[in-house]
Amino acid sequence: MADPFEVRQRFTTLLAHLSASHTSIQKAASYALKNRDMDEDLHSCILEQLERTNMNTRANIMFFIESLCEMAVKDAGPTTGEGTAMGFVRMLQRDILPVVESVVGEEGANVKVVRKVLNTLQKIDILLPETVSELELVLKTREPDDPFDASPANHASARNAKLDKRQIEHRIEEDRERHKRLRESIWAVPGEGEEEMHKLWEEASDIGEDDYIIGKEDKEERDQAIAFG
């Protein structure tokens, strides 16, 4: 039997070093399922990491949650009794609001990530449509403002939402990795129509929250330059 402290420490390390790669996310999810008898301890690790880590890792943890739930459902099959991985699912259903709030953060940089994962969890019957609708209201309050809004309130929001440029650059790279995997999966699936491929491509290629934040910062800098020019 594995030592509980070592399992918890190993799982915490996996979460803290999650990347956008499919391998990284699947490895962490598989490790959780392998140690399902410690599901309560491992669930607490997920919540703790969401409070401690940066916006990029929080986004990756949200995708990890999606993968964990999908794998748990497949693992359980027609039964949801003791000994299955559905304990993870039940705890995530219970704590989905604090999870969403932690992943999105005050800067609102992960709204799109959370929205995509919530939609997936609804499709596989992890979350009820009513729950997703209620969480959508939370997401709307965190969405970044229009970067071209010159109101004082918007400038204050931009200052509060200012992010470390290295985090932004890292986030862009990880988004590219996720978009690349999405395109590969679309092209690899036989029978998928051209229309569906273009629809998913457009969804993966539109302007993200980071673009809005960067736009707001650039506008603020230009306004300052004009004021002191």
PDB file of N, CA and C in Angstrom, residues 144-159 212 215-224 226:
ATOM      1  N   PRO A 144     -13.321  40.307 -18.805  1.00  0.00           N
ATOM      2  CA  PRO A 144     -12.612  41.578 -18.977  1.00  0.00           C
ATOM      3  C   PRO A 144     -13.470  42.600 -19.702  1.00  0.00           C
ATOM      4  N   ASP A 145     -13.273  43.873 -19.365  1.00  0.00           N
ATOM      5  CA  ASP A 145     -14.017  44.952 -19.999  1.00  0.00           C
ATOM      6  C   ASP A 145     -13.529  45.186 -21.422  1.00  0.00           C
ATOM      7  N   ASP A 146     -14.295  45.978 -22.137  1.00  0.00           N
ATOM      8  CA  ASP A 146     -13.917  46.390 -23.493  1.00  0.00           C
ATOM      9  C   ASP A 146     -12.623  47.191 -23.420  1.00  0.00           C
ATOM     10  N   PRO A 147     -11.542  46.743 -24.107  1.00  0.00           N
ATOM     11  CA  PRO A 147     -10.265  47.457 -24.038  1.00  0.00           C
ATOM     12  C   PRO A 147     -10.316  48.857 -24.627  1.00  0.00           C
ATOM     13  N   PHE A 148     -11.366  49.163 -25.403  1.00  0.00           N
ATOM     14  CA  PHE A 148     -11.458  50.478 -26.026  1.00  0.00           C
ATOM     15  C   PHE A 148     -12.394  51.410 -25.273  1.00  0.00           C
ATOM     16  N   ASP A 149     -12.868  50.941 -24.093  1.00  0.00           N
ATOM     17  CA  ASP A 149     -13.695  51.779 -23.235  1.00  0.00           C
ATOM     18  C   ASP A 149     -12.781  52.721 -22.462  1.00  0.00           C
ATOM     19  N   ALA A 150     -12.932  54.023 -22.669  1.00  0.00           N
ATOM     20  CA  ALA A 150     -12.022  55.005 -22.061  1.00  0.00           C
ATOM     21  C   ALA A 150     -12.516  55.509 -20.718  1.00  0.00           C
ATOM     22  N   SER A 151     -13.553  54.915 -20.162  1.00  0.00           N
ATOM     23  CA  SER A 151     -14.089  55.399 -18.891  1.00  0.00           C
ATOM     24  C   SER A 151     -13.102  55.175 -17.760  1.00  0.00           C
ATOM     25  N   PRO A 152     -13.131  56.054 -16.723  1.00  0.00           N
ATOM     26  CA  PRO A 152     -12.229  55.883 -15.576  1.00  0.00           C
ATOM     27  C   PRO A 152     -12.379  54.521 -14.919  1.00  0.00           C
ATOM     28  N   ALA A 153     -13.608  54.011 -14.859  1.00  0.00           N
ATOM     29  CA  ALA A 153     -13.835  52.714 -14.221  1.00  0.00           C
ATOM     30  C   ALA A 153     -13.102  51.613 -14.973  1.00  0.00           C
ATOM     31  N   ASN A 154     -13.064  51.749 -16.311  1.00  0.00           N
ATOM     32  CA  ASN A 154     -12.390  50.736 -17.106  1.00  0.00           C
ATOM     33  C   ASN A 154     -10.879  50.804 -16.913  1.00  0.00           C
ATOM     34  N   HIS A 155     -10.337  52.030 -16.769  1.00  0.00           N
ATOM     35  CA  HIS A 155      -8.905  52.164 -16.520  1.00  0.00           C
ATOM     36  C   HIS A 155      -8.540  51.546 -15.186  1.00  0.00           C
ATOM     37  N   ALA A 156      -9.394  51.719 -14.190  1.00  0.00           N
ATOM     38  CA  ALA A 156      -9.131  51.127 -12.874  1.00  0.00           C
ATOM     39  C   ALA A 156      -9.141  49.610 -12.985  1.00  0.00           C
ATOM     40  N   SER A 157     -10.085  49.091 -13.775  1.00  0.00           N
ATOM     41  CA  SER A 157     -10.156  47.645 -13.976  1.00  0.00           C
ATOM     42  C   SER A 157      -8.902  47.142 -14.667  1.00  0.00           C
ATOM     43  N   ALA A 158      -8.402  47.900 -15.631  1.00  0.00           N
ATOM     44  CA  ALA A 158      -7.201  47.499 -16.352  1.00  0.00           C
ATOM     45  C   ALA A 158      -6.002  47.432 -15.425  1.00  0.00           C
ATOM     46  N   ARG A 159      -5.899  48.396 -14.527  1.00  0.00           N
ATOM     47  CA  ARG A 159      -4.775  48.381 -13.586  1.00  0.00           C
ATOM     48  C   ARG A 159      -4.868  47.174 -12.664  1.00  0.00           C
ATOM     49  N   TYR A 212      -7.470  41.037 -24.692  1.00  0.00           N
ATOM     50  CA  TYR A 212      -8.164  42.208 -24.157  1.00  0.00           C
ATOM     51  C   TYR A 212      -7.309  42.903 -23.092  1.00  0.00           C
ATOM     52  N   GLY A 215      -4.493  44.669 -24.689  1.00  0.00           N
ATOM     53  CA  GLY A 215      -5.011  45.857 -25.359  1.00  0.00           C
ATOM     54  C   GLY A 215      -5.261  46.990 -24.398  1.00  0.00           C
ATOM     55  N   LYS A 216      -5.814  46.655 -23.221  1.00  0.00           N
ATOM     56  CA  LYS A 216      -6.078  47.692 -22.220  1.00  0.00           C
ATOM     57  C   LYS A 216      -4.781  48.316 -21.712  1.00  0.00           C
ATOM     58  N   GLU A 217      -3.769  47.466 -21.501  1.00  0.00           N
ATOM     59  CA  GLU A 217      -2.488  47.977 -21.028  1.00  0.00           C
ATOM     60  C   GLU A 217      -1.852  48.909 -22.068  1.00  0.00           C
ATOM     61  N   ASP A 218      -1.887  48.480 -23.335  1.00  0.00           N
ATOM     62  CA  ASP A 218      -1.312  49.309 -24.400  1.00  0.00           C
ATOM     63  C   ASP A 218      -2.014  50.661 -24.485  1.00  0.00           C
ATOM     64  N   LYS A 219      -3.347  50.665 -24.379  1.00  0.00           N
ATOM     65  CA  LYS A 219      -4.093  51.909 -24.460  1.00  0.00           C
ATOM     66  C   LYS A 219      -3.759  52.828 -23.289  1.00  0.00           C
ATOM     67  N   GLU A 220      -3.624  52.238 -22.095  1.00  0.00           N
ATOM     68  CA  GLU A 220      -3.294  53.042 -20.920  1.00  0.00           C
ATOM     69  C   GLU A 220      -1.922  53.685 -21.079  1.00  0.00           C
ATOM     70  N   GLU A 221      -0.957  52.906 -21.609  1.00  0.00           N
ATOM     71  CA  GLU A 221       0.380  53.451 -21.821  1.00  0.00           C
ATOM     72  C   GLU A 221       0.365  54.579 -22.853  1.00  0.00           C
ATOM     73  N   ARG A 222      -0.438  54.426 -23.913  1.00  0.00           N
ATOM     74  CA  ARG A 222      -0.521  55.478 -24.934  1.00  0.00           C
ATOM     75  C   ARG A 222      -1.146  56.737 -24.342  1.00  0.00           C
ATOM     76  N   ASP A 223      -2.180  56.555 -23.518  1.00  0.00           N
ATOM     77  CA  ASP A 223      -2.826  57.723 -22.891  1.00  0.00           C
ATOM     78  C   ASP A 223      -1.858  58.466 -21.982  1.00  0.00           C
ATOM     79  N   GLN A 224      -1.028  57.717 -21.249  1.00  0.00           N
ATOM     80  CA  GLN A 224      -0.049  58.338 -20.361  1.00  0.00           C
ATOM     81  C   GLN A 224       0.992  59.093 -21.169  1.00  0.00           C
ATOM     82  N   ILE A 226       0.611  60.470 -24.100  1.00  0.00           N
ATOM     83  CA  ILE A 226       0.005  61.679 -24.646  1.00  0.00           C
ATOM     84  C   ILE A 226      -0.121  62.741 -23.568  1.00  0.00           C
TER      85      ILE A 226
END
